[in-house]
Tab-separated table of N, CA and C in Angstrom:
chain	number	residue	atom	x	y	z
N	1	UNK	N	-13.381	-51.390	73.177
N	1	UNK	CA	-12.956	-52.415	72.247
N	1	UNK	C	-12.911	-51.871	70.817
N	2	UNK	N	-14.123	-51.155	70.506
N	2	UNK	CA	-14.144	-50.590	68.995
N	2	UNK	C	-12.535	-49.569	68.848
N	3	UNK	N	-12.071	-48.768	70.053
N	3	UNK	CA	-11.010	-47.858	70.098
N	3	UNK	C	-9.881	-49.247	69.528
N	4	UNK	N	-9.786	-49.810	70.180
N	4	UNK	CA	-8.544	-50.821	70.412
N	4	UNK	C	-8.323	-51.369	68.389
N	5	UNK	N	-9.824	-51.917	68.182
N	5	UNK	CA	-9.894	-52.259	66.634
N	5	UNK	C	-9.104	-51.290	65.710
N	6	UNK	N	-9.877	-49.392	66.211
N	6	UNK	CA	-9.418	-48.966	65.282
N	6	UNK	C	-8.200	-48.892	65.340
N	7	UNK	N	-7.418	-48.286	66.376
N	7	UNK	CA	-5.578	-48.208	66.478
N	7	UNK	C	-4.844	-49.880	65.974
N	8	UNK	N	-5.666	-50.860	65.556
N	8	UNK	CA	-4.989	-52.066	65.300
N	8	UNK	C	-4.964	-51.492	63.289
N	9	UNK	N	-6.438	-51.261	63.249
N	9	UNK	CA	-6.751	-50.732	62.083
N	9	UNK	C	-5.315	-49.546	61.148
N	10	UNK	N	-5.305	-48.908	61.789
N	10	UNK	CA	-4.636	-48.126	61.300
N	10	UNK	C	-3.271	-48.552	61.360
N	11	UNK	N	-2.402	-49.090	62.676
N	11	UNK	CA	-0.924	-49.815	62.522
N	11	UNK	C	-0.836	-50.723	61.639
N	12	UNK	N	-1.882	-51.369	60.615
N	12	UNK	CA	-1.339	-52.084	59.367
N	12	UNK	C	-1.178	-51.066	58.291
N	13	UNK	N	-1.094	-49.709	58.494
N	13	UNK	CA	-0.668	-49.010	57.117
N	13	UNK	C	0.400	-47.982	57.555
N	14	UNK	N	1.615	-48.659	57.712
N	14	UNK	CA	2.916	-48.181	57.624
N	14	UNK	C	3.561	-47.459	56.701
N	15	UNK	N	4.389	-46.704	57.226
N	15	UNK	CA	5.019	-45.826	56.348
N	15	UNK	C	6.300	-46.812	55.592
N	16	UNK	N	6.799	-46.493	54.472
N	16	UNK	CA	7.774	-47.027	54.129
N	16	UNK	C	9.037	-46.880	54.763
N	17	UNK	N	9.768	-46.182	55.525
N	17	UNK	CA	10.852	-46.534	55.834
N	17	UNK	C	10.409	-47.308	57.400
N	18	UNK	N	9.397	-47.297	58.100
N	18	UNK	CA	8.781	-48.261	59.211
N	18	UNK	C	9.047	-49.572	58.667
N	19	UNK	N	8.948	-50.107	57.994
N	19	UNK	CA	8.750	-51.325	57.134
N	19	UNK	C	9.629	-51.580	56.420
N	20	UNK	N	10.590	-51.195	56.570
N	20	UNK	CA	12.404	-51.212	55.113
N	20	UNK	C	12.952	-52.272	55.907
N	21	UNK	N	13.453	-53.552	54.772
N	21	UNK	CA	14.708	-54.169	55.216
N	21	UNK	C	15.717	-53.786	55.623
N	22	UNK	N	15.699	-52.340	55.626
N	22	UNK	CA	16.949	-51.689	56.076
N	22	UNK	C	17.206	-51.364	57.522
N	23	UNK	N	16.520	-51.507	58.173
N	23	UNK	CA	16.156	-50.771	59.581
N	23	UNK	C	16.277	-49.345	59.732
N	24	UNK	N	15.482	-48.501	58.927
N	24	UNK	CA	15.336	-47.080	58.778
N	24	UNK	C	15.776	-46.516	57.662
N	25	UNK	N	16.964	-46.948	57.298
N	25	UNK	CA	17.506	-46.219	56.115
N	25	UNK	C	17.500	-46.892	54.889
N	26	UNK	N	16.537	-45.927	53.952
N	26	UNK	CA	15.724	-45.806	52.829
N	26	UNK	C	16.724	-45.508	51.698
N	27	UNK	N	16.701	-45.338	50.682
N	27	UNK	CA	17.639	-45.034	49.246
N	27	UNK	C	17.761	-43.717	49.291
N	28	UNK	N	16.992	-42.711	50.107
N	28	UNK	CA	16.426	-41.256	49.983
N	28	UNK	C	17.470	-41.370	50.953
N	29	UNK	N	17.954	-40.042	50.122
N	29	UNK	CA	18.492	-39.077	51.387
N	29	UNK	C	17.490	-38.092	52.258
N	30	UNK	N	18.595	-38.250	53.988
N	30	UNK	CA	18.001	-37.350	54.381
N	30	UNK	C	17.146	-35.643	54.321
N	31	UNK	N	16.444	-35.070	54.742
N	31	UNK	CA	16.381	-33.986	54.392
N	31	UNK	C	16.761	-33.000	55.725
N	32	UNK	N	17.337	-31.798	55.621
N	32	UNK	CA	17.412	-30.772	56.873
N	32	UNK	C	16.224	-30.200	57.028
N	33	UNK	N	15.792	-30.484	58.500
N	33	UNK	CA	14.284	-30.083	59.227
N	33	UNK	C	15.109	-29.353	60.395
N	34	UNK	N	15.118	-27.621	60.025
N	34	UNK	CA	15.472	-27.223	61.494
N	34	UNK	C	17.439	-27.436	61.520
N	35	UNK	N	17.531	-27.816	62.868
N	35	UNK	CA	18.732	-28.484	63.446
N	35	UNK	C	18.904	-30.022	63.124
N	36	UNK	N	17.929	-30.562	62.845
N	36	UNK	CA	18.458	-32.317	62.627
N	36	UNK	C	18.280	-32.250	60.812
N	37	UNK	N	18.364	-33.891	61.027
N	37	UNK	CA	18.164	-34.624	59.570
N	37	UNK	C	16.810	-34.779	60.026
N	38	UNK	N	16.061	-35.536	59.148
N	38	UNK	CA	14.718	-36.121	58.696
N	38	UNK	C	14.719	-37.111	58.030
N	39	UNK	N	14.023	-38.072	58.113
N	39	UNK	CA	13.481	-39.008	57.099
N	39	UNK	C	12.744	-38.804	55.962
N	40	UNK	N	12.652	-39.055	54.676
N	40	UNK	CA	11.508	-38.774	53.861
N	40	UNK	C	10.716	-39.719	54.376
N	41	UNK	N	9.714	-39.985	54.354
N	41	UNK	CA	8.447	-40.744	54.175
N	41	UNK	C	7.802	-40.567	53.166
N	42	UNK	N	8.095	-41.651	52.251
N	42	UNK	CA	7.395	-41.891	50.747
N	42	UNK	C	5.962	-42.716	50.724
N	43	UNK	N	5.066	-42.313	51.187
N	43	UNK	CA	3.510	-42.810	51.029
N	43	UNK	C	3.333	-43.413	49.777
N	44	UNK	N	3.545	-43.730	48.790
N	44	UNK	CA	3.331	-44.533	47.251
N	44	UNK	C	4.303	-45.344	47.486
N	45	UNK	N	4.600	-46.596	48.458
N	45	UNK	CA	5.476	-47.747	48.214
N	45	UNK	C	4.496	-48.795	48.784
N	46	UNK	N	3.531	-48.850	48.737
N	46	UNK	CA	2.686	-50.116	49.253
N	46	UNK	C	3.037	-51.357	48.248
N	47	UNK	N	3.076	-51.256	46.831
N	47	UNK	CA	3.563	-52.156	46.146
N	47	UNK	C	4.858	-51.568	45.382
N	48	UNK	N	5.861	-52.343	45.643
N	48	UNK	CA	7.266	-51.767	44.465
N	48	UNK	C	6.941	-52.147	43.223
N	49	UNK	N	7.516	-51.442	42.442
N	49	UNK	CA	7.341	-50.820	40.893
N	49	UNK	C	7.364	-52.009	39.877
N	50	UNK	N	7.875	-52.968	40.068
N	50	UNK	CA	8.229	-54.446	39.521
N	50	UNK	C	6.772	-55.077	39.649
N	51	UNK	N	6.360	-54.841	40.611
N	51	UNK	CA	4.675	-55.471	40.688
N	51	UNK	C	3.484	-54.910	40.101
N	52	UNK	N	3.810	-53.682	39.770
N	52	UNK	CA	2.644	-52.952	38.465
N	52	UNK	C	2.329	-53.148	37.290
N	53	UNK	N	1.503	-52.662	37.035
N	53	UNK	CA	1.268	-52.997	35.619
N	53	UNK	C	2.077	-51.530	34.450
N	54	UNK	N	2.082	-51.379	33.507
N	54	UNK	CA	2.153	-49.989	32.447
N	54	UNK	C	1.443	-49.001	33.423
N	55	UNK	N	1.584	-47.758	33.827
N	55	UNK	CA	1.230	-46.790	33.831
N	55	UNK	C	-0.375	-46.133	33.023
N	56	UNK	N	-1.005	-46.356	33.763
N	56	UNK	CA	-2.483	-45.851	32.783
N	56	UNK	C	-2.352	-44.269	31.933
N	57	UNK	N	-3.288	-44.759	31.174
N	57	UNK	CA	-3.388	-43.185	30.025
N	57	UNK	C	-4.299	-43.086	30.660
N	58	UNK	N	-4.822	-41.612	29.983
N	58	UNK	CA	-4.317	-40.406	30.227
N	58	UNK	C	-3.741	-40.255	31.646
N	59	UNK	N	-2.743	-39.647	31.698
N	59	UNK	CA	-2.566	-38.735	32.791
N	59	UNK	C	-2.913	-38.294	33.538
N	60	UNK	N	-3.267	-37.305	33.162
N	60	UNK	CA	-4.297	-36.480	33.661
N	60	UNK	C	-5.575	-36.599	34.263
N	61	UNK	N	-6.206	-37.688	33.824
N	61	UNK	CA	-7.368	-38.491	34.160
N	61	UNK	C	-7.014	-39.213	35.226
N	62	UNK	N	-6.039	-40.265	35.074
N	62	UNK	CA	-5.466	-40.861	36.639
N	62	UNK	C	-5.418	-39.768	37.178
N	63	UNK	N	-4.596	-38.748	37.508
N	63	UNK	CA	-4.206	-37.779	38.364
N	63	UNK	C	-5.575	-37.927	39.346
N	64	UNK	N	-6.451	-37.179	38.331
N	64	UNK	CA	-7.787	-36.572	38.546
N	64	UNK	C	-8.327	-37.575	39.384
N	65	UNK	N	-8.854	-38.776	38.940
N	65	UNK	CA	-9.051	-39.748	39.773
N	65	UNK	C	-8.590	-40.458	41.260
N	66	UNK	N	-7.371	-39.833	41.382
N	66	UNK	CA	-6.563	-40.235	42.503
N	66	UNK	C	-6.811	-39.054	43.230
N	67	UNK	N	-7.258	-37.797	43.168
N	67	UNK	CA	-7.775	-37.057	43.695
N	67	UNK	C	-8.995	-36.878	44.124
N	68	UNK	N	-9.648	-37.596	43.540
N	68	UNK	CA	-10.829	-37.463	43.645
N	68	UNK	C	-11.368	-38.486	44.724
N	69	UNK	N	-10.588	-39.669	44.558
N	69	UNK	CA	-10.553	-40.884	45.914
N	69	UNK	C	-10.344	-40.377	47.281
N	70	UNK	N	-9.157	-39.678	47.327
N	70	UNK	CA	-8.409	-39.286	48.358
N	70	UNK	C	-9.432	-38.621	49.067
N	71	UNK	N	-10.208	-37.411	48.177
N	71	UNK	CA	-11.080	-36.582	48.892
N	71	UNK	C	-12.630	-36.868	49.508
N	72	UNK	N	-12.840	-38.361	49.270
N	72	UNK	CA	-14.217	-39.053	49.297
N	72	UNK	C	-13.835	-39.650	50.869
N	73	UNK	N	-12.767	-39.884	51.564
N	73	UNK	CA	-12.375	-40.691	52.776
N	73	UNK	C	-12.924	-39.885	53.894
N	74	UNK	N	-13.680	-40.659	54.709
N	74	UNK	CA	-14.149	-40.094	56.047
N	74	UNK	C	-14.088	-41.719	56.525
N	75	UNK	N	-13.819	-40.644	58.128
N	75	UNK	CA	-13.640	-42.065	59.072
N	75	UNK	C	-14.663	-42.978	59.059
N	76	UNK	N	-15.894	-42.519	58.772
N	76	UNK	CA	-17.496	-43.970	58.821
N	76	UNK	C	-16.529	-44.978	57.700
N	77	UNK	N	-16.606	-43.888	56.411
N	77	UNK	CA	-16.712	-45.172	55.077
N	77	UNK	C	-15.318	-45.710	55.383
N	78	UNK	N	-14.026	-45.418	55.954
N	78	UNK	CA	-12.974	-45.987	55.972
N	78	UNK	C	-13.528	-47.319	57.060
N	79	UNK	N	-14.276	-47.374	57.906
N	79	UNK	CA	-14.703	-48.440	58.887
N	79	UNK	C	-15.181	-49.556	57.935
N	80	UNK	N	-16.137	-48.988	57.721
N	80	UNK	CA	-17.227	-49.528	56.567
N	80	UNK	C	-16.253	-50.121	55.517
N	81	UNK	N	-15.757	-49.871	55.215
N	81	UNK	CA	-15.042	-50.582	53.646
N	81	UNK	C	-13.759	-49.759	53.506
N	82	UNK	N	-12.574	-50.650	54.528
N	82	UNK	CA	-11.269	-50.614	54.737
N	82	UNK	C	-10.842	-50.733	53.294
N	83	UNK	N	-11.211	-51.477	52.488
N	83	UNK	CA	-10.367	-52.049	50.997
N	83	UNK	C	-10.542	-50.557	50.218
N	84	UNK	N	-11.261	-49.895	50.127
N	84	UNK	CA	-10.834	-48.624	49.026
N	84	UNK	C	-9.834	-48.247	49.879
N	85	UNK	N	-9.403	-48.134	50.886
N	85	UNK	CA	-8.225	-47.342	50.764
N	85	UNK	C	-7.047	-48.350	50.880
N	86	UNK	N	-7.222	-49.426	50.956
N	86	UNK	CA	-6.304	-50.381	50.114
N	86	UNK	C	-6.431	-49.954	48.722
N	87	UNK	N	-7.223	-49.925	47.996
N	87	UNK	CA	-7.503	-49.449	46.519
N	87	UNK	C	-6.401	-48.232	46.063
N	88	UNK	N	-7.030	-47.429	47.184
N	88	UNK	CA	-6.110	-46.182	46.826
N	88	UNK	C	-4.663	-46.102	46.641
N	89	UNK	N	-4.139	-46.637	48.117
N	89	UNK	CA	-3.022	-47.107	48.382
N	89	UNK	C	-2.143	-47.752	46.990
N	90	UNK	N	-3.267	-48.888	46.724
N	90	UNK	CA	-2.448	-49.276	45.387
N	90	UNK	C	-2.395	-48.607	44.245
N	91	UNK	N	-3.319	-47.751	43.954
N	91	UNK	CA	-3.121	-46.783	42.793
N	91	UNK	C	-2.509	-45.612	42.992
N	92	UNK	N	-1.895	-44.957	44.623
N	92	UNK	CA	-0.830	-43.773	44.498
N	92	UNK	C	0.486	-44.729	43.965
N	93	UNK	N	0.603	-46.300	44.244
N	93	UNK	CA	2.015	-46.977	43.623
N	93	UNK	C	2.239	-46.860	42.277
N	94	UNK	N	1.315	-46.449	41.460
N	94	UNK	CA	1.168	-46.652	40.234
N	94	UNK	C	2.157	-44.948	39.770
N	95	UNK	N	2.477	-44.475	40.848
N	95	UNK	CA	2.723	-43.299	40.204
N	95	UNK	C	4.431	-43.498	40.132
N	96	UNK	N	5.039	-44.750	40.271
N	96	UNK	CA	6.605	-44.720	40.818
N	96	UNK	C	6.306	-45.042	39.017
N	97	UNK	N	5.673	-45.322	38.162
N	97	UNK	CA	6.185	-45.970	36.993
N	97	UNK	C	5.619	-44.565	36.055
N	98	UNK	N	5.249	-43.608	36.617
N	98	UNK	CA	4.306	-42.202	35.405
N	98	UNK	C	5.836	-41.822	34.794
N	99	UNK	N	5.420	-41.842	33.337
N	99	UNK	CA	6.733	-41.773	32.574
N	99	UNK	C	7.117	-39.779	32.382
N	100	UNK	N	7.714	-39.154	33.568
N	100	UNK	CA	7.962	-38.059	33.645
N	100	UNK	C	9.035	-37.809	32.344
N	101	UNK	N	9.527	-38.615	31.903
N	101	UNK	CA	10.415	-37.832	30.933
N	101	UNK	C	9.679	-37.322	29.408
N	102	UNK	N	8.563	-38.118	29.555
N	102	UNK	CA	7.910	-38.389	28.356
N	102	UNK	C	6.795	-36.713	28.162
N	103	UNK	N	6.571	-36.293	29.859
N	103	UNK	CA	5.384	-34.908	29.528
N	103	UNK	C	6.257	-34.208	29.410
N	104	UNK	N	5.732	-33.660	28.654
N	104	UNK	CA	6.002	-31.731	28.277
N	104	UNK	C	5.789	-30.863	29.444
N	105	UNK	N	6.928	-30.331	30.030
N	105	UNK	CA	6.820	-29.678	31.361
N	105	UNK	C	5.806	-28.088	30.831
N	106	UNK	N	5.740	-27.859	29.953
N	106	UNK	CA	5.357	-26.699	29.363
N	106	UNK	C	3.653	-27.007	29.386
N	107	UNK	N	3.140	-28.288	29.135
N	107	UNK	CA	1.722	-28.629	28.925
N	107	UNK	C	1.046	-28.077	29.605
N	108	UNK	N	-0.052	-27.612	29.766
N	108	UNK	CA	-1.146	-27.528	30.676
N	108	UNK	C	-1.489	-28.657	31.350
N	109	UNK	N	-1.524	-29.755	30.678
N	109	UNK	CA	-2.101	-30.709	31.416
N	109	UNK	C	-1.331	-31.537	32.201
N	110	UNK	N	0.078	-31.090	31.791
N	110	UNK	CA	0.721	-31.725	32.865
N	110	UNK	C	0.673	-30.486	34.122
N	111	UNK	N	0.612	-29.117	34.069
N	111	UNK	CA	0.607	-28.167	35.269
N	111	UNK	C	-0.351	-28.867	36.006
N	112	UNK	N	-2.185	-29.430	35.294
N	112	UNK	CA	-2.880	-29.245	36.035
N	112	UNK	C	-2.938	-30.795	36.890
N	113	UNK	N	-1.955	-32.045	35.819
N	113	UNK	CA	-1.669	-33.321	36.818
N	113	UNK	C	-0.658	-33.188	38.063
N	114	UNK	N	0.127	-32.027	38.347
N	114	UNK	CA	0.943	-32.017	39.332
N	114	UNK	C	0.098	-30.968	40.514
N	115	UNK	N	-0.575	-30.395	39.977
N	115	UNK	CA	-1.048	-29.488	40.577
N	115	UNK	C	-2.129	-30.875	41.655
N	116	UNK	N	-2.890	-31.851	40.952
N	116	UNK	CA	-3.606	-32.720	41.317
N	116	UNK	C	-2.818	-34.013	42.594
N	117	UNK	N	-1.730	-33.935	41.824
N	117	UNK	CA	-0.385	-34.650	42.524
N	117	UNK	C	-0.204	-34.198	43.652
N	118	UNK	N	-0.408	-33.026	43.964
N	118	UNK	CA	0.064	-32.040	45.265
N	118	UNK	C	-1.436	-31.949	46.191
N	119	UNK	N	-2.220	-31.946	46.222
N	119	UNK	CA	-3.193	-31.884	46.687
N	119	UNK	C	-3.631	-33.020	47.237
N	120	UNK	N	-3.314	-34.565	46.315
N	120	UNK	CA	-3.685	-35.643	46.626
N	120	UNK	C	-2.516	-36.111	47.852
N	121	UNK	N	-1.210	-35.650	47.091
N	121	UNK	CA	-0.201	-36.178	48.614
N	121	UNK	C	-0.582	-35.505	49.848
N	122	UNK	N	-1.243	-34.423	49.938
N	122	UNK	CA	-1.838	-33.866	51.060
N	122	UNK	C	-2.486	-34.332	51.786
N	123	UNK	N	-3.801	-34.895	50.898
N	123	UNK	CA	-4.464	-35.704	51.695
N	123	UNK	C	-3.969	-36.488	52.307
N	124	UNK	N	-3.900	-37.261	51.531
N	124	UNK	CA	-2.989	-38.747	51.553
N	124	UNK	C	-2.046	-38.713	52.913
N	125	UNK	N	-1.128	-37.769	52.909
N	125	UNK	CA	-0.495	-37.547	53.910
N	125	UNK	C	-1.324	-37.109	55.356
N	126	UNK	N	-2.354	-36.635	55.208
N	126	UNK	CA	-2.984	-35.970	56.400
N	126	UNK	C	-3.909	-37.015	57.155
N	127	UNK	N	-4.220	-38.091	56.139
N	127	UNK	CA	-5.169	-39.587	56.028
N	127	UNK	C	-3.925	-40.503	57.318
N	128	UNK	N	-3.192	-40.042	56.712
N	128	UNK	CA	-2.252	-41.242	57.157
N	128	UNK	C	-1.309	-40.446	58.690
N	129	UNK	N	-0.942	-39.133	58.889
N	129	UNK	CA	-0.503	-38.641	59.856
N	129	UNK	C	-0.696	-39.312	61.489
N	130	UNK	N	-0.023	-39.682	61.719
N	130	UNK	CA	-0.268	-39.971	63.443
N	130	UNK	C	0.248	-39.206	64.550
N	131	UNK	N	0.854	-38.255	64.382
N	131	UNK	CA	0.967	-36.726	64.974
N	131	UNK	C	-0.027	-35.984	65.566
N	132	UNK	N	-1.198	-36.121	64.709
N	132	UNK	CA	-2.219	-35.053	65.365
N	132	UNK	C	-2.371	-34.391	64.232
N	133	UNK	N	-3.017	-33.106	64.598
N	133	UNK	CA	-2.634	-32.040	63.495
N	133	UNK	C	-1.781	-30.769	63.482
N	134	UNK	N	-1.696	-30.449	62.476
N	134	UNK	CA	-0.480	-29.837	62.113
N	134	UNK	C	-0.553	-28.647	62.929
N	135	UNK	N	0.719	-27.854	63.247
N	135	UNK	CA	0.814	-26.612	64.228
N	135	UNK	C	1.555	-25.772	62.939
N	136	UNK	N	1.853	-24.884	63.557
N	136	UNK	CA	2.970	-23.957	63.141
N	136	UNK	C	4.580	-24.187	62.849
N	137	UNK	N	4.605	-24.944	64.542
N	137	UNK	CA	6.068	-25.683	64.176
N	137	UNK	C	6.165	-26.604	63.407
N	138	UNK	N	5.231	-27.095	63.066
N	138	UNK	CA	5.600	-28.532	62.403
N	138	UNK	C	5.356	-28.803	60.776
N	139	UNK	N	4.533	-27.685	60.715
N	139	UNK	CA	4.034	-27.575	59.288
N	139	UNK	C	5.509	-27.700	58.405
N	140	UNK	N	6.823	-27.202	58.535
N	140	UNK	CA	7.407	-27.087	57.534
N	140	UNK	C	8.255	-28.501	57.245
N	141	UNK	N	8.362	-29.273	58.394
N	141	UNK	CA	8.851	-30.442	58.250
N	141	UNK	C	7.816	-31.241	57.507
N	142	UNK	N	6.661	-31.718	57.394
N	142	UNK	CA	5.866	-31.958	57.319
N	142	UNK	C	5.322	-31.815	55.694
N	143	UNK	N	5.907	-30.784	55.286
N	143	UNK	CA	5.938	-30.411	54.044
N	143	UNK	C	7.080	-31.050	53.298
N	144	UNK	N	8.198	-31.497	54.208
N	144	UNK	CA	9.495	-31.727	53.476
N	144	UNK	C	9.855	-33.254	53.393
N	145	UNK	N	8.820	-34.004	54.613
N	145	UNK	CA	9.564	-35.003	54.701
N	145	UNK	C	8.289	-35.980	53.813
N	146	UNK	N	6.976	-35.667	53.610
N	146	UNK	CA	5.904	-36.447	53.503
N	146	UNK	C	5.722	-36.257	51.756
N	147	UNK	N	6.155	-37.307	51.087
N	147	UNK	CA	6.834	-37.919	49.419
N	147	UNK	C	6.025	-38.618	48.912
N	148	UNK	N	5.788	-38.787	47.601
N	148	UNK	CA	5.744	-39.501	46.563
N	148	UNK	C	6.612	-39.897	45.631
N	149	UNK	N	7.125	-41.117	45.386
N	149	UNK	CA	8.104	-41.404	44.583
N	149	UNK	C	7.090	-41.244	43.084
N	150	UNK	N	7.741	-40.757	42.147
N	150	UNK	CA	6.912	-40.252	40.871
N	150	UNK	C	8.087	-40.557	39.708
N	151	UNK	N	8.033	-41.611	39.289
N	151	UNK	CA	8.729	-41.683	38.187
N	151	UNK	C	10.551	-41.898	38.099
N	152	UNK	N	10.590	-42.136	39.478
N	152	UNK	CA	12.010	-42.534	39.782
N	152	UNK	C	12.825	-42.113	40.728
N	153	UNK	N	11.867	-40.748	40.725
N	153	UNK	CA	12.560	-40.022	41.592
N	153	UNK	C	11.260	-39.480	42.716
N	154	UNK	N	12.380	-38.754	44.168
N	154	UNK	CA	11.074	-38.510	44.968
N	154	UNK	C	10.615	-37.180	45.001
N	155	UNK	N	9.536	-36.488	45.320
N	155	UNK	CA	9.144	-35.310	45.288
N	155	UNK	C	8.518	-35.135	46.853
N	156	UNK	N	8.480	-33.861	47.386
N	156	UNK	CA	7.739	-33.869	48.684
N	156	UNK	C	6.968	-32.449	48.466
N	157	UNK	N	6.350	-32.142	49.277
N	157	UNK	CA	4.966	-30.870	48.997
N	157	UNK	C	6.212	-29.652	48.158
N	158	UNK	N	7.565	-29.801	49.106
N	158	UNK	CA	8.142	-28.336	48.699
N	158	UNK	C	8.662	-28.443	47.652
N	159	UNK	N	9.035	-29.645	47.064
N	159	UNK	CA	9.309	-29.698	46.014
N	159	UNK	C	8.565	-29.506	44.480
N	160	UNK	N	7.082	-30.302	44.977
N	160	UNK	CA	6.066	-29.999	43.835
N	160	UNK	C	5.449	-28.853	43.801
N	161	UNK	N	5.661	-27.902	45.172
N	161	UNK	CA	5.286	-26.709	44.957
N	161	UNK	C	6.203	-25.427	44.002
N	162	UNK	N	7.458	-25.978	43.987
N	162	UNK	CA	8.022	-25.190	43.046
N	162	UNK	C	7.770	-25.683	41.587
């Protein structure tokens, strides 16, 4: 019974194009995985951008903080107290409104908020995976299709890694 709870547990946190009025197809274009297309899967759409508040200062500090959440999740405390990662959930949304035109790509502190950005979609993404874990084959899709919308636009691991 506890098995059954958790798999109920986890099918209320859908991916965004699972959940699109669209029936699959998202604003994102596809990406090439291999021989097919792909879906992005944008993990930061739990709330759309119209429902946020301003974007918090510093930067860098959110960043930091959203990293720092991500990395505190183990399966006990996710049992124990489901709502932080509702919490979380709602504060990776906060990143569709981070005013990218406004940092200095040159900053340090913006290197070290994307650098934080990339690590946290990792998690985030690995929190949320229902695949299993990652192989060899799969790692590169996996890298391409699993997003954060950031400021208008979407980014995925390969992208923030360049």
């Amino acid at each position: 019974e506890m098995d059954l709870w958790k798999a109920r547990f986890w099918q209320g946190f859908r991916s965004s194009y699972e959940a699109s009025l669209f029936g699959g197809k998202g604003k994102w274009a596809e990406i090439a995985s291999g021989r097919s297309k792909k879906r992005r899967v944008v993990l930061n759409k739990r709330r759309m951008a119209f429902d946020l508040n301003d974007f918090p200062r510093p930067v860098c500090a959110f960043s930091e903080g959203l990293l720092s959440k991500s990395l505190s999740f183990r399966l006990e405390s996710l049992l124990e107290h489901p709502e932080a990662l509702v919490g979380f959930l709602d504060a990776t949304s906060q990143l569709q409104n981070l005013p990218l035109r406004a940092m200095d790509l040159m900053d340090v502190e913006t290197f070290c908020t994307f650098v934080n950005l990339y690590h946290c979609l990792l998690q985030h993404a690995l929190l949320l995976t229902v695949n299993g874990p990652l192989t060899i084959r799969s790692c590169g899709h996996f890298m391409r299709t699993s997003c954060y919308e950031i400021g208008g636009d979407v980014f995925s691991f390969a992208e923030l890694y360049l």
